[in-house]
CSV table of C-alpha atoms in Angstrom, one decimal:
chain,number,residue,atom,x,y,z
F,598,UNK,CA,-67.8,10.0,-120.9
F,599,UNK,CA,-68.4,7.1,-123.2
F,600,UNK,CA,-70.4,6.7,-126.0
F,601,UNK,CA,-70.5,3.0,-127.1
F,602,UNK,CA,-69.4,-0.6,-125.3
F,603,UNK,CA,-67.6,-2.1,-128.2
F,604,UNK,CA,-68.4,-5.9,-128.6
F,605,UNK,CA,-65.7,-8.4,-130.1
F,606,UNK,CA,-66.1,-11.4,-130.7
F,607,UNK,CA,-64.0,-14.5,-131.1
F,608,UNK,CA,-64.1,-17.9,-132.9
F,609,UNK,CA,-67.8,-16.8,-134.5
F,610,UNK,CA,-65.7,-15.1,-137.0
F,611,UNK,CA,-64.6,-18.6,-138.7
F,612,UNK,CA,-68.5,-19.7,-139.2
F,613,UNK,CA,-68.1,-19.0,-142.7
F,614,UNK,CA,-71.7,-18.9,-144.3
F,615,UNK,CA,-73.3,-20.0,-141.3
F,616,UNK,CA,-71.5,-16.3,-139.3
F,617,UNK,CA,-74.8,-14.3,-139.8
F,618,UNK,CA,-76.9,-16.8,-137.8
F,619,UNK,CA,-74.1,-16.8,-135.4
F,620,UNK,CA,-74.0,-13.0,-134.8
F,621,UNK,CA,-78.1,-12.5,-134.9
F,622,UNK,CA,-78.2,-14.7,-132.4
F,623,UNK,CA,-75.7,-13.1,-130.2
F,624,UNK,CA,-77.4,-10.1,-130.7
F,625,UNK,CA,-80.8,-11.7,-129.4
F,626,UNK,CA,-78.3,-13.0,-126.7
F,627,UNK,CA,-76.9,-9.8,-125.7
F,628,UNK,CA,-80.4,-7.9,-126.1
F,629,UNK,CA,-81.7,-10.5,-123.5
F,630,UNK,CA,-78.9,-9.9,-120.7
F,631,UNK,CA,-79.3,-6.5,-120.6
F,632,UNK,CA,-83.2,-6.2,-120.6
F,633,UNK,CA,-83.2,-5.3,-116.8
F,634,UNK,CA,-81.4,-2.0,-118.2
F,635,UNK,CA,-82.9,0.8,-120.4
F,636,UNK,CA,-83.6,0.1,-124.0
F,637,UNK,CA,-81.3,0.2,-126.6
F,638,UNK,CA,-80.4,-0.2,-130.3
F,639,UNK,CA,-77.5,-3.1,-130.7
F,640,UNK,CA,-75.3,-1.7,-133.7
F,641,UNK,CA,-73.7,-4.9,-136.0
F,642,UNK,CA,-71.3,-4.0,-137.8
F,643,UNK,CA,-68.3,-6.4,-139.6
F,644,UNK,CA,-66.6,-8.0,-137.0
F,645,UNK,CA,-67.5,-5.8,-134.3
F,646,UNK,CA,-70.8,-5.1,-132.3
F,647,UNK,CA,-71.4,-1.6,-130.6
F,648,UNK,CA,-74.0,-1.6,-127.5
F,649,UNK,CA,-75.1,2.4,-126.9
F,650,UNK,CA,-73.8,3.8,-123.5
F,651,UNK,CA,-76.6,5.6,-122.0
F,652,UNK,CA,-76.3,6.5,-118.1
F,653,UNK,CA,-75.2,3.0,-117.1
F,654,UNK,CA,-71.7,1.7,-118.3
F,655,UNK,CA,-70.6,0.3,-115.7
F,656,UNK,CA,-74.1,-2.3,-115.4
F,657,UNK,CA,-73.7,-2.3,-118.7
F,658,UNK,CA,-70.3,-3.6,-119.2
F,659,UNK,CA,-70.9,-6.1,-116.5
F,660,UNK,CA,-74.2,-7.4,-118.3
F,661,UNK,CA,-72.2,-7.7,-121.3
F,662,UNK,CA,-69.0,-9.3,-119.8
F,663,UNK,CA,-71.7,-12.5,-119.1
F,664,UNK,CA,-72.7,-12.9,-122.7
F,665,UNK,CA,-71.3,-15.7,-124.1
F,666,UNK,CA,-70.2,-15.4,-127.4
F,667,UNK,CA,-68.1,-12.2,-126.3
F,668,UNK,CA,-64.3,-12.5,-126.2
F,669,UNK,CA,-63.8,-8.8,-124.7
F,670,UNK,CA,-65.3,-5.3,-124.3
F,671,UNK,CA,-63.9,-1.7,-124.3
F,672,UNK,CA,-65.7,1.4,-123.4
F,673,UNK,CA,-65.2,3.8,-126.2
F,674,UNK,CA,-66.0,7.4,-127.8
F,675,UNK,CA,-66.9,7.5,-130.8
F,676,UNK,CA,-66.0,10.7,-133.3
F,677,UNK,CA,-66.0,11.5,-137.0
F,678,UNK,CA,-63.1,10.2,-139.1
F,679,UNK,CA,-61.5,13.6,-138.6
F,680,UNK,CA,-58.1,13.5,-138.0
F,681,UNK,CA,-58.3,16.7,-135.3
F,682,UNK,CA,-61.0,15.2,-133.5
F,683,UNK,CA,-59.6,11.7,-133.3
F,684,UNK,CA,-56.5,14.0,-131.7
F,685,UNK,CA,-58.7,15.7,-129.0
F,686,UNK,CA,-61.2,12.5,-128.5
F,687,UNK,CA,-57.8,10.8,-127.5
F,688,UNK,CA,-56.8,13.5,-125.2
F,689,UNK,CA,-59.9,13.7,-123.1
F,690,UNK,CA,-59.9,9.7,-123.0
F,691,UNK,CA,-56.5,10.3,-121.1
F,692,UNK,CA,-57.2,13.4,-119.0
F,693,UNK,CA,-60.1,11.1,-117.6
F,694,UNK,CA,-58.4,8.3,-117.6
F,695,UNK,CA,-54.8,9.0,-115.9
F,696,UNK,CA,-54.0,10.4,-112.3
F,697,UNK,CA,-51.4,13.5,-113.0
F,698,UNK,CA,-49.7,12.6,-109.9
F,699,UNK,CA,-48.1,8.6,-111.3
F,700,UNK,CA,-45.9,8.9,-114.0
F,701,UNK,CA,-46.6,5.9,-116.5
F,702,UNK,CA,-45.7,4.4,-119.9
F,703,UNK,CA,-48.3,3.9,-122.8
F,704,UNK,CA,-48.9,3.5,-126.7
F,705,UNK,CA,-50.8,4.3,-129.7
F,706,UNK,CA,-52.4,1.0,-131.5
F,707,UNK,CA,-54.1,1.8,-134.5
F,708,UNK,CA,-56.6,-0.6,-136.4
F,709,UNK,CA,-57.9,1.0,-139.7
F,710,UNK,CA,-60.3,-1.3,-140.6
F,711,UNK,CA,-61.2,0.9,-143.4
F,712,UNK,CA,-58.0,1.0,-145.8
F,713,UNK,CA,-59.7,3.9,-147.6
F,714,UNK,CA,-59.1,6.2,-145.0
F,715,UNK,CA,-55.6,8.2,-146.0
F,716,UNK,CA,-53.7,8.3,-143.2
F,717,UNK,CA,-52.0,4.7,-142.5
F,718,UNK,CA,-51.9,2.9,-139.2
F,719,UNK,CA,-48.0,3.4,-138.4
F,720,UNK,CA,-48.4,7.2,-139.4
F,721,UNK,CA,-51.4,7.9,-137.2
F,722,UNK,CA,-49.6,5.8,-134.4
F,723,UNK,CA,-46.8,8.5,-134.8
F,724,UNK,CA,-49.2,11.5,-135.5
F,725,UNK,CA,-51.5,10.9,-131.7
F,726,UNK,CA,-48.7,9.6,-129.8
F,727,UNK,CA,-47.0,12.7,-130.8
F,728,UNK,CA,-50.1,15.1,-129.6
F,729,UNK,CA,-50.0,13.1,-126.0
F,730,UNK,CA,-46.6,13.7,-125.5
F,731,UNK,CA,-47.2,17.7,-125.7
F,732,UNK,CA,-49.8,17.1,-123.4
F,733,UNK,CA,-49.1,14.9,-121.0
F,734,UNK,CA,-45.0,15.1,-121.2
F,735,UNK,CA,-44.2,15.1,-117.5
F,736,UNK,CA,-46.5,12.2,-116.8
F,737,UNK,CA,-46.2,9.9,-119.7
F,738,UNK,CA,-43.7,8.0,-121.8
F,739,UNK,CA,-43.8,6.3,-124.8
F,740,UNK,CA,-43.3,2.1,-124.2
F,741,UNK,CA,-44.2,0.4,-127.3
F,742,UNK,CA,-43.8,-3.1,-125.4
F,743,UNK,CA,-45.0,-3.2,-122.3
F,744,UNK,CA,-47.1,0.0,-122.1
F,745,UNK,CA,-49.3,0.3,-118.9
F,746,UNK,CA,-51.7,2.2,-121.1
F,747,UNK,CA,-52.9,1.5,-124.9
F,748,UNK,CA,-54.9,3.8,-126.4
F,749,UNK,CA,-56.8,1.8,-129.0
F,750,UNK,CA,-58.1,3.8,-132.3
F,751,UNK,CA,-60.4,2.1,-134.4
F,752,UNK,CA,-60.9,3.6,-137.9
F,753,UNK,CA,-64.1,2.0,-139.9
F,754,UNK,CA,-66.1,2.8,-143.0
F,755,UNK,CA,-68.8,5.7,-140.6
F,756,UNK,CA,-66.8,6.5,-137.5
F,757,UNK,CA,-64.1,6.1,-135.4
F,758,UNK,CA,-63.7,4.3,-131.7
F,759,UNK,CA,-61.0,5.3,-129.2
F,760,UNK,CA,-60.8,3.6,-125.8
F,761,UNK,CA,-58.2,2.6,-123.2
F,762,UNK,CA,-59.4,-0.2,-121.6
F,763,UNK,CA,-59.9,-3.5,-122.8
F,764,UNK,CA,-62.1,-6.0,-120.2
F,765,UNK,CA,-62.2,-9.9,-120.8
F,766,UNK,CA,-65.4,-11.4,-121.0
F,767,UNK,CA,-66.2,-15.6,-121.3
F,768,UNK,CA,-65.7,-16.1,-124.8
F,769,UNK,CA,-67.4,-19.4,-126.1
F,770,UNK,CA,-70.4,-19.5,-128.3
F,771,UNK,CA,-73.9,-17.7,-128.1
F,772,UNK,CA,-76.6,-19.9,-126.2
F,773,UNK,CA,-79.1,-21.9,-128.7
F,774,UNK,CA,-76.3,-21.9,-131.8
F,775,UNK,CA,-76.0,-25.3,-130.6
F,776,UNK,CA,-78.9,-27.3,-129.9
F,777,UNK,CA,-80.9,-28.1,-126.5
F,778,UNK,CA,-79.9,-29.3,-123.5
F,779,UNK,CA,-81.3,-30.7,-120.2
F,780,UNK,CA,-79.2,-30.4,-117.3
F,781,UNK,CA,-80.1,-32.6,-114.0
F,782,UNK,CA,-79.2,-29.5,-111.4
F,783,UNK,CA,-79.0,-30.0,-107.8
F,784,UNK,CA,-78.5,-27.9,-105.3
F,785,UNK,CA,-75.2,-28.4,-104.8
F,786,UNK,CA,-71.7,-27.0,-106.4
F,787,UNK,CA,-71.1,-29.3,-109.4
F,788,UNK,CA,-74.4,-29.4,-111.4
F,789,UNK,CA,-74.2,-25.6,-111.3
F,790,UNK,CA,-71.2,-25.1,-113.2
F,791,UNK,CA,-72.0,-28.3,-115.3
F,792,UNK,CA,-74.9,-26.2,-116.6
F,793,UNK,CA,-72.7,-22.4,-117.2
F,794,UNK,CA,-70.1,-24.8,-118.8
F,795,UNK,CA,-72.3,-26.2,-121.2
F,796,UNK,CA,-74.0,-23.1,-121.7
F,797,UNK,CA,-71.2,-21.7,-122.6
F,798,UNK,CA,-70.7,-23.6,-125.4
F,799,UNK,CA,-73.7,-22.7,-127.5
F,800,UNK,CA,-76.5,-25.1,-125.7
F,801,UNK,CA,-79.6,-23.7,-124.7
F,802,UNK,CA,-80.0,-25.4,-121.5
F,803,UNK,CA,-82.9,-26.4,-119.4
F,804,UNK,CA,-82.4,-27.6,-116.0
F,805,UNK,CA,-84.6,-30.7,-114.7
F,806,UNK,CA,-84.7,-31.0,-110.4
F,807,UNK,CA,-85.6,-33.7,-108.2
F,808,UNK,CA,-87.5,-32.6,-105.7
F,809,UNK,CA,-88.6,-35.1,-102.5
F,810,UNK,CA,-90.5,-32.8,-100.2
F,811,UNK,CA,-91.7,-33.9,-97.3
F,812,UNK,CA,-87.8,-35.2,-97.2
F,813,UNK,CA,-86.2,-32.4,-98.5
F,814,UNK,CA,-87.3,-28.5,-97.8
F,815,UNK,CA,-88.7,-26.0,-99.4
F,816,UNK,CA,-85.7,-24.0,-98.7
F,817,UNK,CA,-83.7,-26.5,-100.3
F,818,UNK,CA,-86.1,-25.9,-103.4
F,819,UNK,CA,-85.7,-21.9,-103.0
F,820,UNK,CA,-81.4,-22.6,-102.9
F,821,UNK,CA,-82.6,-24.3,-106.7
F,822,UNK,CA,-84.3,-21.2,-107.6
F,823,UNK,CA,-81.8,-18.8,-106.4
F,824,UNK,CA,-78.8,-21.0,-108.4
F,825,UNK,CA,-81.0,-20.6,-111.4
F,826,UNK,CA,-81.5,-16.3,-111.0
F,827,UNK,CA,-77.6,-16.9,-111.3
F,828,UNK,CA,-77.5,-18.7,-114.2
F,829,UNK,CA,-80.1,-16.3,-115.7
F,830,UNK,CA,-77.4,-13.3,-115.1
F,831,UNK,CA,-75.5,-15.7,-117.8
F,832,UNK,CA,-77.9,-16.8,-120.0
F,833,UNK,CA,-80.9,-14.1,-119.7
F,834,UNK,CA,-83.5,-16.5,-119.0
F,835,UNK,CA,-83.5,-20.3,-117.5
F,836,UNK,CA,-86.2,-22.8,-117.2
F,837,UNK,CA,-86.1,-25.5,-114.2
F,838,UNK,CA,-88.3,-28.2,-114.5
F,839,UNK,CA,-89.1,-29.7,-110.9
F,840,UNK,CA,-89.8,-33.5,-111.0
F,841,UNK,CA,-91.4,-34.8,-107.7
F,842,UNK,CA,-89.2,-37.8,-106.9
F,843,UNK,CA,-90.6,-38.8,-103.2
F,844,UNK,CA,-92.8,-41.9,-104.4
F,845,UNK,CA,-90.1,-43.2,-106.1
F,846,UNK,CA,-87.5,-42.6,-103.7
F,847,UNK,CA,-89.8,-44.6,-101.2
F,848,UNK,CA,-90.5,-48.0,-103.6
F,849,UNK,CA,-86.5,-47.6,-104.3
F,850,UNK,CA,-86.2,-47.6,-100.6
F,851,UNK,CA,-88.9,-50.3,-99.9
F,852,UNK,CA,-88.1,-52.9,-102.7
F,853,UNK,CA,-84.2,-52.8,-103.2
F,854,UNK,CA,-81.1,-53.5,-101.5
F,855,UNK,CA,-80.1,-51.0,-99.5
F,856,UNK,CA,-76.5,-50.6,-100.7
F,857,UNK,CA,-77.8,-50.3,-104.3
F,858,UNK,CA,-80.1,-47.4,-103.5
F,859,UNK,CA,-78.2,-44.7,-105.0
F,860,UNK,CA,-77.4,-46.7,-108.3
F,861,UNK,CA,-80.8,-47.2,-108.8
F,862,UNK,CA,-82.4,-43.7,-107.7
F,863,UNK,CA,-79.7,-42.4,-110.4
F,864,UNK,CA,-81.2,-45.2,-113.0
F,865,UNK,CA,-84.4,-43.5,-112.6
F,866,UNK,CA,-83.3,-39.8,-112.4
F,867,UNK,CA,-81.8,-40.7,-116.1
F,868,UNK,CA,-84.5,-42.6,-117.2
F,869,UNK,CA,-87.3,-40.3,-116.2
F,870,UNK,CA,-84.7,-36.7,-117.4
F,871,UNK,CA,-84.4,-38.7,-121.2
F,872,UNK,CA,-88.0,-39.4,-121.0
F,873,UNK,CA,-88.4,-35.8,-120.6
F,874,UNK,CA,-86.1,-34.3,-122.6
F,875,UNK,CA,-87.4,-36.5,-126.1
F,876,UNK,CA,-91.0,-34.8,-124.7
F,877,UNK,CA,-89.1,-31.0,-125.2
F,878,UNK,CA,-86.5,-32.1,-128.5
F,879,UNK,CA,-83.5,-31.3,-125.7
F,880,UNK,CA,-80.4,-33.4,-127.6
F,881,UNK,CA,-78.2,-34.3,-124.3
F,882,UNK,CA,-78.3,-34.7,-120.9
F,883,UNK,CA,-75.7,-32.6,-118.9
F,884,UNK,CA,-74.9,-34.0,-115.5
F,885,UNK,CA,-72.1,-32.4,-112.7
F,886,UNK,CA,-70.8,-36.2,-112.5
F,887,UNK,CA,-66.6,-36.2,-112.5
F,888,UNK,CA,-64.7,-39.4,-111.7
F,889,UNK,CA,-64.6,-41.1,-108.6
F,890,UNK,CA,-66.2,-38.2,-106.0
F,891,UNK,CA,-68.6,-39.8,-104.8
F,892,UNK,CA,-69.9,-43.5,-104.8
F,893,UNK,CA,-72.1,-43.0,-107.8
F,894,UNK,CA,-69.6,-41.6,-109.5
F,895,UNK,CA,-67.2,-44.6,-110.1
F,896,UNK,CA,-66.5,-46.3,-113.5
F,897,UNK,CA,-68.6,-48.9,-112.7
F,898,UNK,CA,-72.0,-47.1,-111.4
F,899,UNK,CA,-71.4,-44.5,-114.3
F,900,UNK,CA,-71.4,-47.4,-116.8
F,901,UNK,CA,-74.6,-49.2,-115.0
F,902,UNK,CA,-76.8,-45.9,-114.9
F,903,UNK,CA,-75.6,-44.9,-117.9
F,904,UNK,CA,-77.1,-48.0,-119.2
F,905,UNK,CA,-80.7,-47.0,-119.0
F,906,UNK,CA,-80.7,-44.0,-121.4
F,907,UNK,CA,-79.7,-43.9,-125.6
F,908,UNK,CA,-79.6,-40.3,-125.3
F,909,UNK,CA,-75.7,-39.2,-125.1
F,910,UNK,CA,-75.1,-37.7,-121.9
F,911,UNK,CA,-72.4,-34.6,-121.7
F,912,UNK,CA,-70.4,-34.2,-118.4
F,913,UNK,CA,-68.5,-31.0,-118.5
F,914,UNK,CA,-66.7,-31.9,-114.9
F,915,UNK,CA,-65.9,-35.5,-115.4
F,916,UNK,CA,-61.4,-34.9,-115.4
F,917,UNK,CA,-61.9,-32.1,-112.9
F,918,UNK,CA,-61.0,-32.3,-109.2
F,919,UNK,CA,-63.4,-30.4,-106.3
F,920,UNK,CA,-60.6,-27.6,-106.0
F,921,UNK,CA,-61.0,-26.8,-109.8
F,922,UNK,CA,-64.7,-27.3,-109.4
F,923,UNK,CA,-65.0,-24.5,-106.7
F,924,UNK,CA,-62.5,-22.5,-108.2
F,925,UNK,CA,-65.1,-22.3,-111.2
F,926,UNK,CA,-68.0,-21.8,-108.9
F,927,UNK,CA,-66.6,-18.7,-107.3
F,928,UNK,CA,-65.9,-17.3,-110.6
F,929,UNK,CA,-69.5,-17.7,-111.6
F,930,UNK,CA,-70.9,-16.4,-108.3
F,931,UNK,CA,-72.5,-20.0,-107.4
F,932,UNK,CA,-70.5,-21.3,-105.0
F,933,UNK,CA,-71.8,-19.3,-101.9
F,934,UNK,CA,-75.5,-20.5,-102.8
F,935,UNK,CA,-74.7,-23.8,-103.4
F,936,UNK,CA,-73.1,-24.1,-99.8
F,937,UNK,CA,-76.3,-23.2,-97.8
F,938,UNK,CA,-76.8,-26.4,-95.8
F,939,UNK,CA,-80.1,-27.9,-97.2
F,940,UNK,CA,-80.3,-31.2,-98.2
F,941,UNK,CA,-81.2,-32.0,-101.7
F,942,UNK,CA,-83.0,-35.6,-102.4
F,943,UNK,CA,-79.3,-37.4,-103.2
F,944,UNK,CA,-78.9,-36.9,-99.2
F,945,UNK,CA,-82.4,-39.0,-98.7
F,946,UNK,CA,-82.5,-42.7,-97.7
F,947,UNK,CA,-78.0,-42.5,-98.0
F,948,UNK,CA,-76.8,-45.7,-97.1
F,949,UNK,CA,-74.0,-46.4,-94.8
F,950,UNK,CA,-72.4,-48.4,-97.2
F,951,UNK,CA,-73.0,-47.7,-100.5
F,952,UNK,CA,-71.9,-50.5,-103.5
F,953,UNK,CA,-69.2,-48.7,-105.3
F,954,UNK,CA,-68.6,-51.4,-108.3
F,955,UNK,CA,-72.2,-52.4,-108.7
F,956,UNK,CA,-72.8,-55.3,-111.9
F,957,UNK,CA,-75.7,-54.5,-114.6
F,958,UNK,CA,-77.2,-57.9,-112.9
F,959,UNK,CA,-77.3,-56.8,-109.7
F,960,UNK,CA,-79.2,-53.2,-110.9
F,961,UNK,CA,-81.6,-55.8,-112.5
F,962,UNK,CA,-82.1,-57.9,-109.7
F,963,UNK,CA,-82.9,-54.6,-107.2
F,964,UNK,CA,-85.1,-53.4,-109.9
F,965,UNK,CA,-87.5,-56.5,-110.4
F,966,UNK,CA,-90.0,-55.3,-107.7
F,967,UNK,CA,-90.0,-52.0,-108.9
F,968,UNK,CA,-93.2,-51.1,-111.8
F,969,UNK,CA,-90.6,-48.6,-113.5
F,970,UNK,CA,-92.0,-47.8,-116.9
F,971,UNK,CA,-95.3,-46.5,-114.2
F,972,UNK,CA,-93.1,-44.8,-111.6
F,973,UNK,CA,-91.2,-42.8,-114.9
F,974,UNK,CA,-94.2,-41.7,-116.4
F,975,UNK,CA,-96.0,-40.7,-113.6
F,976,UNK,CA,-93.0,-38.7,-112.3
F,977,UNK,CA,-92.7,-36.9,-116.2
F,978,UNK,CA,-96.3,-36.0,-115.7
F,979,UNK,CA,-95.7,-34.4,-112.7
F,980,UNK,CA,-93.5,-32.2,-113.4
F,981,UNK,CA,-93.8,-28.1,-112.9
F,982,UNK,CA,-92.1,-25.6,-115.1
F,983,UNK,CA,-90.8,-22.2,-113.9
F,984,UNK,CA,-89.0,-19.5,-115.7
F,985,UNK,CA,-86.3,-17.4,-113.9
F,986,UNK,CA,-85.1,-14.0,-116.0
F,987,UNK,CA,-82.1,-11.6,-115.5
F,988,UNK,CA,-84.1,-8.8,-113.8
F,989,UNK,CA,-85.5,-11.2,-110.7
């Protein structure tokens, strides 16, 4: 029945002279999510983007709904700027679109883009929502304030769009407008939506994983790489970078207090993830860290692991409680994953009593046995790349 998706978009429109690099690169964005369908030509046009409808709107208007960038979507036909066929394209929209059984309300909203054409707005308003009423006149009624059904007309410079349904997508900015990022991702719920939030602000985002096999599974890995095909649904491709952390994990346990272990397994994790990200020009760190979860997550642990990196580190979570959190990850389609009970390294060598207000002198003291600038290297050498892509 439909012809096009038509593509809005939101606050890319105020980028001024910097707009076209904005909207090329939500075409590249948009051209990426959907690659798992059949090929197509993206149409720009001012202010609007049209994606071809081929057999597949609804996969289609789901692959688009992820892109962000994209404020909202409507499935449309598209007709000459013919006033008789704009009449009868808006008539079939509503014969397939209504059940002649439930009466309901509804109204004309049209946008003519193009002020050349010669029929104004309010006119052709009055002019279709005059045709529907012959039509449909025992089932609808005209409600120009709350109407359970707008038909939207778009009139532009080549053609004309009409569609019924408008569908909300994420909004946001187009992945890579904004820089690179490096996101420590667990397996668990926060680091997850850490990532799709920063992501969703423009950053191309890498993730970076601590692995500690023997300690931790492989199926703990494969929870990683599943989280990451879900991200990919998002962003049309991610890369995780797996570090191998058990060596360091067992001189940290070995060598250091055992209440400061977490602090100073998190002092390496940032040390070693802003080692790597200067290696691949990523600008930030993004971490799933919010206030006072966990003991690592204090003001005072924050403030001594944050000590060991120059690179600013983004933490998309940090005012938000766990119900918010979740609520997030069920959005996203996460949260299930990140519930499969497989421990990730965080849950190695735990200590029964973690120090939850450690001192930047008592980090140093734990640290003094420890050959760091060897153990961060060797662990940014070892690290494995893997891609994961929409269509996995």
């Amino acid at each position: 029945m439909y012809d096009v998706i038509l593509v809005r978009y939101g606050e890319i429109s105020l980028k001024g002279k910097n707009r076209n690099f904005f909207v090329h690169t939500l075409t590249q964005r948009i051209r990426e999510n959907i690659a798992h369908l059949k090929p197509r030509k993206v149409e720009i046009r001012y202010g609007r983007l049209y994606v071809p409808v081929l057999d597949d709107s609804e996969e289609l208007l789901e692959a688009l709904r992820k892109v962000f960038g994209i404020v909202s979507l409507s499935p449309a036909i598209r007709v000459s700027r013919d006033e008789e066929q704009i009449k009868n394209a808006c008539l079939e929209l509503l014969k397939k679109t209504i059940d002649p059984k439930i009466p309901k309300t509804f109204k004309v909203e049209t946008r003519r883009a193009d002020k050349t054409f010669p029929v104004k707005s309010m006119d052709m308003n009055q002019i279709l929502g005059g045709a529907i009423l012959r039509e449909f006149d025992e089932i609808l009624k005209v409600d120009i304030h709350n109407p359970q059904i707008e038909v939207g007309v778009e009139i532009r410079s080549e053609d004309v769009f009409i569609y019924c349904e408008r569908v909300n997508a994420f909004g946001g900015l187009p992945i890579g407008v904004t820089g690179k990022g490096l996101c420590l991702l667990s397996g668990g719920i926060d680091s997850p939506v850490a990532f799709w939030l920063a992501a969703k602000r423009g950053i191309l985002v890498d993730g970076l994983h601590f692995h500690s096999f023997p300690f931790t599974s492989q199926r703990a890995k494969d929870k990683v790489d599943d989280l990451c095909k879900k991200l990919a649904t998002y962003c049309g491709k991610v890369k995780l970078h797996t570090v191998h952390f058990t060596e360091i994990q067992k001189e940290i346990k070995m060598k250091c207090p055992e209440d400061m272990i977490i602090t100073i397994m998190r002092r390496f994790m940032f040390r070693i993830a802003e080692g790597y990200a200067k290696k691949r020009d990523s600008l930030v760190l993004i971490t799933g860290e919010n206030v006072a979860q966990v003991a690592s997550q204090t003001l005072e642990s924050m403030n001594v692991i944050n000590e060991v990196v120059d690179i600013p580190v983004i933490r998309p979570l940090i005012t938000m409680d766990k119900i918010e959190i979740i609520e997030k990850a069920k959005i996203i389609d996460t949260f299930e994953t990140s519930i499969l009970p497989y421990e990730d390294c965080c849950t190695v060598f735990v200590p029964k009593h973690p120090k939850t207000r450690p001192t930047l002198r008592q980090c140093l003291e734990a640290e003094k046995e420890l050959e760091v600038d060897r153990l961060v290297a060797e662990a940014i050498e070892s690290i494995k790349i893997e891609e994961f892509t929409v269509d996995m």
